[in-house]
Coordinates of C-alpha atoms in Angstrom, one line a residue:
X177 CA 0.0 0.0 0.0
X178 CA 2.9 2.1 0.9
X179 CA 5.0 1.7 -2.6
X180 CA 1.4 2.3 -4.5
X181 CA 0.8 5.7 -2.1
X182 CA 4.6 6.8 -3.4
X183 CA 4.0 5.5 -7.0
X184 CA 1.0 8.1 -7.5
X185 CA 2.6 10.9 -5.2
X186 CA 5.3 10.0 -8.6
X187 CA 3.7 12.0 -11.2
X188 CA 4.8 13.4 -14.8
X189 CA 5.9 16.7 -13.6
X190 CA 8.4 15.2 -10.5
X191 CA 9.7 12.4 -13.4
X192 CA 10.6 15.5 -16.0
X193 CA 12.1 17.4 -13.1
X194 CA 13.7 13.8 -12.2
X195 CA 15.7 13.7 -15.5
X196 CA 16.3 17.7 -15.9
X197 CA 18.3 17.5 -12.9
X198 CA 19.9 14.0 -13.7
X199 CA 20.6 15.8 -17.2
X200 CA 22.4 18.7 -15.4
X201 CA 24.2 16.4 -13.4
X202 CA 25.5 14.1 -16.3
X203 CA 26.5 17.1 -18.6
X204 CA 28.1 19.3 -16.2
X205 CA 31.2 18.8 -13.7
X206 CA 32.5 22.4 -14.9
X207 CA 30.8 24.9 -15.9
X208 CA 32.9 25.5 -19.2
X209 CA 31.3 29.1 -20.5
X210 CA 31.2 32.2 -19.8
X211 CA 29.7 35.6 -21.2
X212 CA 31.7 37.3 -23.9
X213 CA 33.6 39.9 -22.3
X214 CA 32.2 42.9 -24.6
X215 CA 28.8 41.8 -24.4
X216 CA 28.9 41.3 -20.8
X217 CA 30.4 45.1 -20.5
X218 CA 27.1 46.6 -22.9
X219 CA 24.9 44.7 -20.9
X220 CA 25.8 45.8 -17.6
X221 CA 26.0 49.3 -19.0
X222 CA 22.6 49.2 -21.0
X223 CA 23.2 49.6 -24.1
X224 CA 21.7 45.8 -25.5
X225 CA 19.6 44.0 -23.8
X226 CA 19.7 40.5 -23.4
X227 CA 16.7 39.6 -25.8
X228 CA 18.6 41.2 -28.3
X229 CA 22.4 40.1 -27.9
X230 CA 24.3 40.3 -30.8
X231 CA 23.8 36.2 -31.2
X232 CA 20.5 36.8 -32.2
X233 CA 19.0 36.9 -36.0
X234 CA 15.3 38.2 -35.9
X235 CA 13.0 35.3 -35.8
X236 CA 9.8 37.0 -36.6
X237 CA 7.5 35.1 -39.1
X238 CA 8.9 36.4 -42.9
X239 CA 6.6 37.9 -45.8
X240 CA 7.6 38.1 -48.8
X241 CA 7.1 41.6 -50.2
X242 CA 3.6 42.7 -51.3
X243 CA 5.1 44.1 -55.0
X244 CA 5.8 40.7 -55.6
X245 CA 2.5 39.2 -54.2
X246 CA 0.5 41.7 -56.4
X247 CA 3.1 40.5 -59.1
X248 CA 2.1 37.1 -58.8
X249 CA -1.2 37.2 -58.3
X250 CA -1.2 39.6 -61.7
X251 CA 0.6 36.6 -63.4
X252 CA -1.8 34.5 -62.2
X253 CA -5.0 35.8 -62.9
X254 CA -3.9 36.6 -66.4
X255 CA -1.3 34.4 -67.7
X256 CA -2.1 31.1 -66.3
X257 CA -3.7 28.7 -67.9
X258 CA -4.4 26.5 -65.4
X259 CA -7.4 26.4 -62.7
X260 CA -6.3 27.6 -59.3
X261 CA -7.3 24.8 -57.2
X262 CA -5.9 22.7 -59.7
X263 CA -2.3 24.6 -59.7
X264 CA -2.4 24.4 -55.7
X265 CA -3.1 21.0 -55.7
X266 CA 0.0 20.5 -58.5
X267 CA 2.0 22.8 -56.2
X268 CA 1.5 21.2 -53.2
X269 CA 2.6 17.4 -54.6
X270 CA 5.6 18.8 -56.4
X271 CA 7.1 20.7 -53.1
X272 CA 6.6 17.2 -51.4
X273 CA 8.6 15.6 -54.2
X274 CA 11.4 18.5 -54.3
X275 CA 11.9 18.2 -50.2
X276 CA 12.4 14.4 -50.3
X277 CA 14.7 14.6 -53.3
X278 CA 18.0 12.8 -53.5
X279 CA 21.1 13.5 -55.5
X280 CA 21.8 10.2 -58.0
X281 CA 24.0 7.6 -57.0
X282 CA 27.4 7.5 -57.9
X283 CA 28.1 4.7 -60.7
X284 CA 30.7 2.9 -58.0
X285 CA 27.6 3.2 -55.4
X286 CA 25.2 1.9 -58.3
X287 CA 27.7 -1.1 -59.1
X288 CA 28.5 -2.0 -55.3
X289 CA 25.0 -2.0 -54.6
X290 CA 23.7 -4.6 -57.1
X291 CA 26.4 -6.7 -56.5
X292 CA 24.9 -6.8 -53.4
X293 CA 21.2 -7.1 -54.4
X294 CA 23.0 -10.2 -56.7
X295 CA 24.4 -11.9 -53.5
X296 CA 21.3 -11.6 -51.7
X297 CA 18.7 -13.0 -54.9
X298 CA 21.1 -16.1 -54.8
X299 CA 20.7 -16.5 -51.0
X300 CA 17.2 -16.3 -50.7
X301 CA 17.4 -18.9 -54.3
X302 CA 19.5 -20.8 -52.1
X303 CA 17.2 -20.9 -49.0
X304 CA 14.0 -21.9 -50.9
X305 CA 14.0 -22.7 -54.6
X306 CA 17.6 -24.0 -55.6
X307 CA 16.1 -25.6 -58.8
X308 CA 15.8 -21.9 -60.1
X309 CA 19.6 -21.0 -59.8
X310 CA 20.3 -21.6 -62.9
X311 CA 17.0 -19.5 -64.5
X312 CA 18.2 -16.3 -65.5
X313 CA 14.4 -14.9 -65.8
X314 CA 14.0 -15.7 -62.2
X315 CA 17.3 -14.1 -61.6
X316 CA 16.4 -11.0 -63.2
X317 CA 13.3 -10.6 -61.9
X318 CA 14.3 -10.6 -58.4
X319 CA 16.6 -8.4 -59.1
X320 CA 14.7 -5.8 -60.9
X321 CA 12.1 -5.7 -58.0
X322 CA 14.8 -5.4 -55.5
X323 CA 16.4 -2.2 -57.4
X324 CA 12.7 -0.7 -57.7
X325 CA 12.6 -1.1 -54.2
X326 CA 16.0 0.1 -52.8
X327 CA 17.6 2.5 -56.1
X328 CA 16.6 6.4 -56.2
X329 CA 14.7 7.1 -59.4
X330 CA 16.8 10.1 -60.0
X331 CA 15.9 12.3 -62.8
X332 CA 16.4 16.3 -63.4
X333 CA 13.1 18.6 -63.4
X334 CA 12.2 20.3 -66.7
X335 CA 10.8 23.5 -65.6
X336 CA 8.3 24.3 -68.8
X337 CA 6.0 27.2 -68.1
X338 CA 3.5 25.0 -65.7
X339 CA 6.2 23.8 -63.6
X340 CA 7.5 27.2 -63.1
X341 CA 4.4 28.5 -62.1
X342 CA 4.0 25.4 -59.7
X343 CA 7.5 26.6 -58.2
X344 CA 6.1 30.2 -57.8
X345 CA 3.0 28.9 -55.8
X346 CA 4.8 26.5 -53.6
X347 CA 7.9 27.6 -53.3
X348 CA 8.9 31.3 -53.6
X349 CA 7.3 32.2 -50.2
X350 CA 9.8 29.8 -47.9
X351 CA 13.1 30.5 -50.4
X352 CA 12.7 33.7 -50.0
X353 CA 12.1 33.6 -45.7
X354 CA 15.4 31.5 -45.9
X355 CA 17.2 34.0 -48.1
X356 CA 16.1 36.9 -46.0
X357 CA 17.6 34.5 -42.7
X358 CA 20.8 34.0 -44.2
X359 CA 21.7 37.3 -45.2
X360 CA 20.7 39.1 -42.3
X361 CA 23.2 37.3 -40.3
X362 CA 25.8 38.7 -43.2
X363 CA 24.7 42.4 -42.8
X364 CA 24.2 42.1 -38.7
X365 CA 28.1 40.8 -38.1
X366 CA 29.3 43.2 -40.9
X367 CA 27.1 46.5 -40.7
X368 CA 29.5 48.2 -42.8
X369 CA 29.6 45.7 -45.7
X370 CA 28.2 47.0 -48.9
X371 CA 28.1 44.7 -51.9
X372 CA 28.0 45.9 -55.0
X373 CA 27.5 43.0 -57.7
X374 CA 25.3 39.7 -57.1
X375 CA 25.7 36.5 -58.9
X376 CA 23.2 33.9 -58.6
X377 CA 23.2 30.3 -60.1
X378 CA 20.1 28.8 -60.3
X379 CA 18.2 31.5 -59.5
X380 CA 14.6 29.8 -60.5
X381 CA 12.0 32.9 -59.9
X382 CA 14.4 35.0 -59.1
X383 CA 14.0 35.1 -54.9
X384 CA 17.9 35.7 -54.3
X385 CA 17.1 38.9 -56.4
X386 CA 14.3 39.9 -54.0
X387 CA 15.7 38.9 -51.0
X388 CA 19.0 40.9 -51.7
X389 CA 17.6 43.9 -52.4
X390 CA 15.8 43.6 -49.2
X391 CA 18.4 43.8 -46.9
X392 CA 20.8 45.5 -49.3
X393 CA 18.2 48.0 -50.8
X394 CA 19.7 50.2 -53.1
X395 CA 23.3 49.2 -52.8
X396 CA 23.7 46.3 -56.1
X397 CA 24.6 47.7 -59.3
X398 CA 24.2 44.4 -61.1
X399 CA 22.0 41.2 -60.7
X400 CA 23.3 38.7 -62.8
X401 CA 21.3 35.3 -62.7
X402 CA 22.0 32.2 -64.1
X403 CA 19.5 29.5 -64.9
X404 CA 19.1 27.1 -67.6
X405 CA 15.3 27.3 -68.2
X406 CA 13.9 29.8 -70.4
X407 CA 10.7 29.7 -68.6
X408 CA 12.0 30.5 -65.4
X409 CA 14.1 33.2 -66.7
X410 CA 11.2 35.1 -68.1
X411 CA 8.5 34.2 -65.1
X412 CA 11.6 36.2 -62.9
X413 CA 11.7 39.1 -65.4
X414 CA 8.0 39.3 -65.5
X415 CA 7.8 39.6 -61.8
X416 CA 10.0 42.2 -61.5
X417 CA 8.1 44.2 -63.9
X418 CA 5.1 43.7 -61.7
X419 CA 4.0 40.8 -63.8
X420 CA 2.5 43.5 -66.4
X421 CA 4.8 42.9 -69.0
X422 CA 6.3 46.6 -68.6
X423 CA 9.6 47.4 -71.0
X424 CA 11.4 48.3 -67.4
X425 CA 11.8 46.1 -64.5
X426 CA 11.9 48.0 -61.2
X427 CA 15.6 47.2 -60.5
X428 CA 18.3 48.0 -62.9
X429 CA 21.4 46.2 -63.2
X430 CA 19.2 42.9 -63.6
X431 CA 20.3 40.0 -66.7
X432 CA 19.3 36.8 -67.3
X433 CA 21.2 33.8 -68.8
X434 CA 20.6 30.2 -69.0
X435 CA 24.4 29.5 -69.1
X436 CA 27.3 30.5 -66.6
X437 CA 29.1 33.5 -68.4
X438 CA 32.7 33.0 -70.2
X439 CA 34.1 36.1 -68.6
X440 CA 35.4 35.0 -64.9
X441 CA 34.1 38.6 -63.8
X442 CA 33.8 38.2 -59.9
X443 CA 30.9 39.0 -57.9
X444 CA 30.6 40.5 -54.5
X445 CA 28.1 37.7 -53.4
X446 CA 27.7 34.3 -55.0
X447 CA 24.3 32.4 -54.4
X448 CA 23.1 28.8 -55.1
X449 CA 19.9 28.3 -53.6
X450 CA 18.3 24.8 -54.0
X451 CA 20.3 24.4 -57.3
X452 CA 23.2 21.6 -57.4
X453 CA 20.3 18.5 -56.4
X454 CA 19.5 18.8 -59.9
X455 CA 23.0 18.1 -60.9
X456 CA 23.5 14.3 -62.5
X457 CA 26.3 13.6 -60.0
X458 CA 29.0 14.6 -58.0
X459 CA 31.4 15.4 -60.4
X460 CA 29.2 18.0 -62.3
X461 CA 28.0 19.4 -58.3
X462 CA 31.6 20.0 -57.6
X463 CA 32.5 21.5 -61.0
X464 CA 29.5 23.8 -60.9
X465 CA 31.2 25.0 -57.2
X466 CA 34.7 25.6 -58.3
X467 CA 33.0 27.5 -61.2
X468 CA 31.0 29.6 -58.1
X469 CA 34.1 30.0 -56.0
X470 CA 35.8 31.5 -58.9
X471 CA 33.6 34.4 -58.9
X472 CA 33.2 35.0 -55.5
X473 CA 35.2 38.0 -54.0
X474 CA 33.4 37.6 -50.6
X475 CA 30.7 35.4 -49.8
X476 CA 29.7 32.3 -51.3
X477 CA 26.5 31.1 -50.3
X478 CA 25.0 27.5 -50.9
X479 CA 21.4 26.6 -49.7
X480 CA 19.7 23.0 -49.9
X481 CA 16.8 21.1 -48.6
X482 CA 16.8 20.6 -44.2
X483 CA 16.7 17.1 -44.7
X484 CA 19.7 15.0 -45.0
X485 CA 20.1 14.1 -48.2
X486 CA 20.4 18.2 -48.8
X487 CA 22.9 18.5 -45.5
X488 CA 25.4 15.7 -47.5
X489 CA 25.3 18.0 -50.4
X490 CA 26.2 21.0 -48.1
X491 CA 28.6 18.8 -46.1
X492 CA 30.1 17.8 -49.6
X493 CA 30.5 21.8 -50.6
X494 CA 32.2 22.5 -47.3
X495 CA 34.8 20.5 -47.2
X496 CA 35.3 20.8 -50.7
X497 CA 36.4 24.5 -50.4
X498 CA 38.1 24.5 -47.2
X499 CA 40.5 22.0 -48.8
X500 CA 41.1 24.9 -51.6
X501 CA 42.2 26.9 -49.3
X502 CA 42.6 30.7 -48.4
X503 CA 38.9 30.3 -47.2
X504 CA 36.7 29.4 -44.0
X505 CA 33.3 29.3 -43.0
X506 CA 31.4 32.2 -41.7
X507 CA 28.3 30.4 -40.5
X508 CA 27.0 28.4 -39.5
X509 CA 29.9 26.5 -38.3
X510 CA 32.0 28.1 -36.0
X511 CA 35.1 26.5 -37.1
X512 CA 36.8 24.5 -40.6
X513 CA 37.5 21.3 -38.8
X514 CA 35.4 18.4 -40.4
X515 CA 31.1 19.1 -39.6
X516 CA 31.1 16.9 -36.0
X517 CA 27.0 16.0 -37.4
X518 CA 28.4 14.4 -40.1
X519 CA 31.1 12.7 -38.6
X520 CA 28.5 10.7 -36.4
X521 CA 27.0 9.1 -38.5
X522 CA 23.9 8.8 -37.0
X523 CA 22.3 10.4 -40.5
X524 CA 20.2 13.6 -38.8
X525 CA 21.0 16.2 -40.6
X526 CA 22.6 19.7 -39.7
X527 CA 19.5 22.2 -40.6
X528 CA 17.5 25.0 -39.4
X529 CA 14.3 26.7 -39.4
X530 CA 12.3 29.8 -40.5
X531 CA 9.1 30.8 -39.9
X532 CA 7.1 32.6 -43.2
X533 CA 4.0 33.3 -44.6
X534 CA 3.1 31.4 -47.6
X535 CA 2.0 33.3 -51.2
X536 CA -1.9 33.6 -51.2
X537 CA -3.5 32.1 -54.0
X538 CA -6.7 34.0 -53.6
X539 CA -7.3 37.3 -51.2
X540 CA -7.4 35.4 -47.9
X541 CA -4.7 35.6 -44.9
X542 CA -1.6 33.8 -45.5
X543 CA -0.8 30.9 -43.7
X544 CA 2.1 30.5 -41.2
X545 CA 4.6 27.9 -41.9
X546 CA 7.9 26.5 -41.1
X547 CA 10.6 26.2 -43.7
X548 CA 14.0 23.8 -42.6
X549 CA 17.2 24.0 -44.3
X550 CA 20.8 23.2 -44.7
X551 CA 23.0 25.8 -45.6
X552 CA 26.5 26.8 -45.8
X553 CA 28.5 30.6 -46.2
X554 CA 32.0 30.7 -47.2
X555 CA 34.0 33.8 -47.3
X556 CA 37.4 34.3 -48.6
X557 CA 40.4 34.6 -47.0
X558 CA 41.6 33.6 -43.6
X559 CA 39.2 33.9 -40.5
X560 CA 40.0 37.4 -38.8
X561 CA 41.9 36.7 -35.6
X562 CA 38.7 39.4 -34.3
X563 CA 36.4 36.4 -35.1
X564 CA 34.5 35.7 -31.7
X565 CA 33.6 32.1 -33.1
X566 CA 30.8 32.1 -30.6
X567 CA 29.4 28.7 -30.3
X568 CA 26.0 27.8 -32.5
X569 CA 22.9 26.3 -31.4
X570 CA 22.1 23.8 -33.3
X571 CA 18.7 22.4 -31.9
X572 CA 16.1 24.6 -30.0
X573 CA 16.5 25.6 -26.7
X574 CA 15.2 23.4 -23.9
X575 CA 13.4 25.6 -21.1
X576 CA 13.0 24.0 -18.0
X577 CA 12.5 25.2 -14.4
X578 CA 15.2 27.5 -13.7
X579 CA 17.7 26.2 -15.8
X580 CA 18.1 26.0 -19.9
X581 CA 19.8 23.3 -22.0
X582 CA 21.3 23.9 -25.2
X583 CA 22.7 21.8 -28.1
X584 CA 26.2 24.1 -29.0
X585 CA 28.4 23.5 -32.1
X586 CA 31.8 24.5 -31.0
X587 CA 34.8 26.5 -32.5
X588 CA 36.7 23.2 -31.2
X589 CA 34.8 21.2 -34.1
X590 CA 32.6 19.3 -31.4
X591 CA 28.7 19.1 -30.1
X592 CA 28.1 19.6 -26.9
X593 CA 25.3 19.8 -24.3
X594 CA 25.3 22.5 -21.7
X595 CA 23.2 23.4 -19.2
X596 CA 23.1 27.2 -18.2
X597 CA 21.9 28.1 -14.3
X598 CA 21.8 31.8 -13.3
X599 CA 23.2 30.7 -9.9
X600 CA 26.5 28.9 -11.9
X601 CA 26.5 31.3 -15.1
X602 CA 25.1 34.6 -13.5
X603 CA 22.1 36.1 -14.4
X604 CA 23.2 37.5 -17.4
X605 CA 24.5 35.0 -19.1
X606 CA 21.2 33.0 -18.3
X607 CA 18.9 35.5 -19.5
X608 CA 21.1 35.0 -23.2
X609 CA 20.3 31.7 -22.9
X610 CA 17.3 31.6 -22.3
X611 CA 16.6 34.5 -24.8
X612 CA 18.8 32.6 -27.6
X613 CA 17.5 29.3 -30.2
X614 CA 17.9 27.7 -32.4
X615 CA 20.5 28.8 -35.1
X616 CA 21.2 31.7 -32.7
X617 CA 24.9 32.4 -31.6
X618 CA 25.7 31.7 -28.4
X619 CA 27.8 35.0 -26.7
X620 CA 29.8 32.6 -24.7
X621 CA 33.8 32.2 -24.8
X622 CA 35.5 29.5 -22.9
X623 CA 36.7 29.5 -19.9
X624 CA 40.6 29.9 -19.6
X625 CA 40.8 27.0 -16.9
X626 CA 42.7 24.0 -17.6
X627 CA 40.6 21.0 -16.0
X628 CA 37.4 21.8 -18.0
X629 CA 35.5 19.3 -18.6
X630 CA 34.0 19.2 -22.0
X631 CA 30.8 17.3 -22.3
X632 CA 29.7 13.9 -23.3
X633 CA 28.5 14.3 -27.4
X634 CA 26.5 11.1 -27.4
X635 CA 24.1 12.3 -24.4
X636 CA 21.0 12.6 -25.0
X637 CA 19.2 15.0 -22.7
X638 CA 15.7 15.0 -24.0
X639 CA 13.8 13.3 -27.3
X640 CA 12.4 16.9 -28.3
X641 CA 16.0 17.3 -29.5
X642 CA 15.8 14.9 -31.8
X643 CA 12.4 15.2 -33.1
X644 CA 12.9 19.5 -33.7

């Protein structure tokens, strides 16, 4: 009676504190962080305020800009041909298809892989019908099903006028949210930075363009996009001449080509957003890079699908350049040693998450959504020895009863869990905790002392990481 009276006394809430506190206890001997010394300084003075540390990209839901909704819905009303509920409907399959998309397996892959599929047919002949051995029908068959089954039916998207439209509908909205992310990171560490000429390969609708412009208004004198569908290229015209077919686009300085340019002119910023999946294989995704990283004279970005097939891609781009040399990553790694998400193997992919409003097909309020993706930013030239390489969180921020946990990616090239306590960290440093998430900078440098104790990377603290 007494162990029943104890079991329900037991409840949820005492079982979550239960494993917060045997969380804190497992992760943290040392308490390995502290708060940056400048940003400690202008907080005690006043002049940020810990909601709004210098970690922190605005997270507010995204809308894309109401010249290009009018735009759209202008294109849409007059120039499409197909129903609306209809083109929703077509949008909304194709965006499922684009987000689970895989690049094509390599030829060694393909041939290791059926010689596998082989090995097994002849087993299972073995097990059960050994009088069919020697039937190369059977043999075939068995096989094809097996490759159906197991073999990515790879193939690259031809965007004809529908499909384009399609892409404008479904996708435009989130590309842009996660543009408009990306960059404002780029403008919030250097204020001062001013570029002057845009490249963009793949540039699809043209929402590298918009999102540029944005947060660099008035400062491009040239827009040159790259992408090899006419259909696309003239859909991105259109909508920059408010989708009325005017002679003059609102920007200047904007071309269009559906092949990379001979000259190797360089560009201030280099984009590829959701571009090199639709390369045939590795080779021709690592070509297309060096080709990008030719042109760049500051930042190179690359953008891809959150899930992990589109984090391999990104993994495959950054260490790709990095072994170039005379670069290094500006975010969202704090460091160039090899990705520690991808060393684990554990296949969970490195992404993160904006939230947007989607395009309205007809006039009624947009919807909020959440976009994830996996992105890199490379800049040329060493990393500044001014570089704070403030660790990155890299899953959202767990909020418990006075105390927050945090997933960090560290300038030492390793993931850690920490557990941040006004009473160990100060109240300061607690409140940017608490105030940061995920993708946010952490304004923490490490502590000088020796015996540190740097955390376990395989503990897991709670399943909501995982399932962010």
């Amino acid at each position: 009676m007494l162990l029943r009276r104890s079991c329900r006394r037991f409840n949820s809430t005492s079982l979550n504190n239960a494993v917060d506190t045997l969380a804190e206890i497992t992760t943290t001997n040392k308490w390995k962080y502290k708060l940056d010394d400048n940003v400690e300084s202008d907080l005690q003075n006043e002049k940020i305020k810990t909601k709004r540390h210098p970690g922190i990209v605005p997270s507010a839901p995204i809308n894309i800009p109401e010249s290009f909704i009018k735009a759209a819905k202008i294109i849409l009303e007059d120039d499409c041909y197909i129903p609306k509920k209809q083109l929703s409907g077509r949008s909304e399959n194709f965006v499922k298809y684009l987000k689970a998309k895989k690049p094509p397996m390599e030829q060694d892959e393909l041939q290791a892989h059926i010689s596998n599929l082989k090995t097994k047919v002849i087993k299972g002949l073995q097990k059960s019908k050994k009088d069919l051995l020697s039937d190369e029908h059977v043999m075939k068959s068995q096989l094809t099903n097996l490759m159906k089954k197991t073999v990515y039916n790879w193939f690259p998207v031809k965007y004809d006028i529908a499909q384009s439209l399609c892409y404008l509908v479904g996708r435009s909205a989130a590309e842009y949210a996660v543009l408009i992310k990306i960059l404002s990171e780029i403008k919030l560490r250097n204020p001062d930075w001013k570029p002057l000429t845009l490249f963009d390969f793949g540039s699809g609708v043209g929402t590298v363009t918009w999102a540029a412009n944005t947060i660099w208004p008035k400062s491009f004198t040239e827009y040159f996009n790259v992408d090899s569908s006419a259909s696309m290229n003239d859909l991105a015209e259109l909508l920059l001449k408010g989708g009325r077919g005017e002679k003059e686009i609102s920007l200047r300085g904007v071309y269009y080509r559906q092949f990379f340019p001979s000259k190797p002119v360089p560009y201030d910023l280099v984009v590829s957003a959701y571009t090199l999946m639709e390369l045939p294989s590795l080779k021709s995704r690592l070509d297309a890079v060096r080709q990008l990283w030719s042109k760049t004279m500051r930042y190179l970005v690359i953008v891809e699908q959150g899930s992990y097939a589109g984090f391999k891609v990104i993994n495959e781009v950054r260490d790709f350049i990095l072994s170039l040399g005379n670069s290094h990553v500006f975010s969202p790694c704090a460091q160039d040693y090899p990705c520690p998400q991808f060393a684990s193997n554990k296949e969970l992919p490195c992404n993160f998450a904006v939230r947007y409003h989607d395009l309205p097909l007809n006039d009624i309020s947009q919807n909020l959504r959440k976009e994830k993706f996996s992105y890199i930013v490379l800049k040329k030239g060493k990393r500044s020895e001014n570089d704070s390489q403030w660790p990155r969180l890299i899953n959202p921020t767990l909020i418990r009863h006075k105390h927050v946990i945090c997933t960090l990616c560290t300038k030492e090239g390793k993931i850690e869990q920490s557990v941040f306590t006004a009473s160990k960290y100060g109240k300061l440093a607690f409140r940017c905790a608490k105030a940061s998430d995920w993708g946010d900078r952490l304004p923490m440098t490490v502590k000088d002392t020796p015996d540190d104790v740097i955390v376990d990377e395989n503990v897991n603290l709670d399943k909501e990481i995982t399932n962010k």
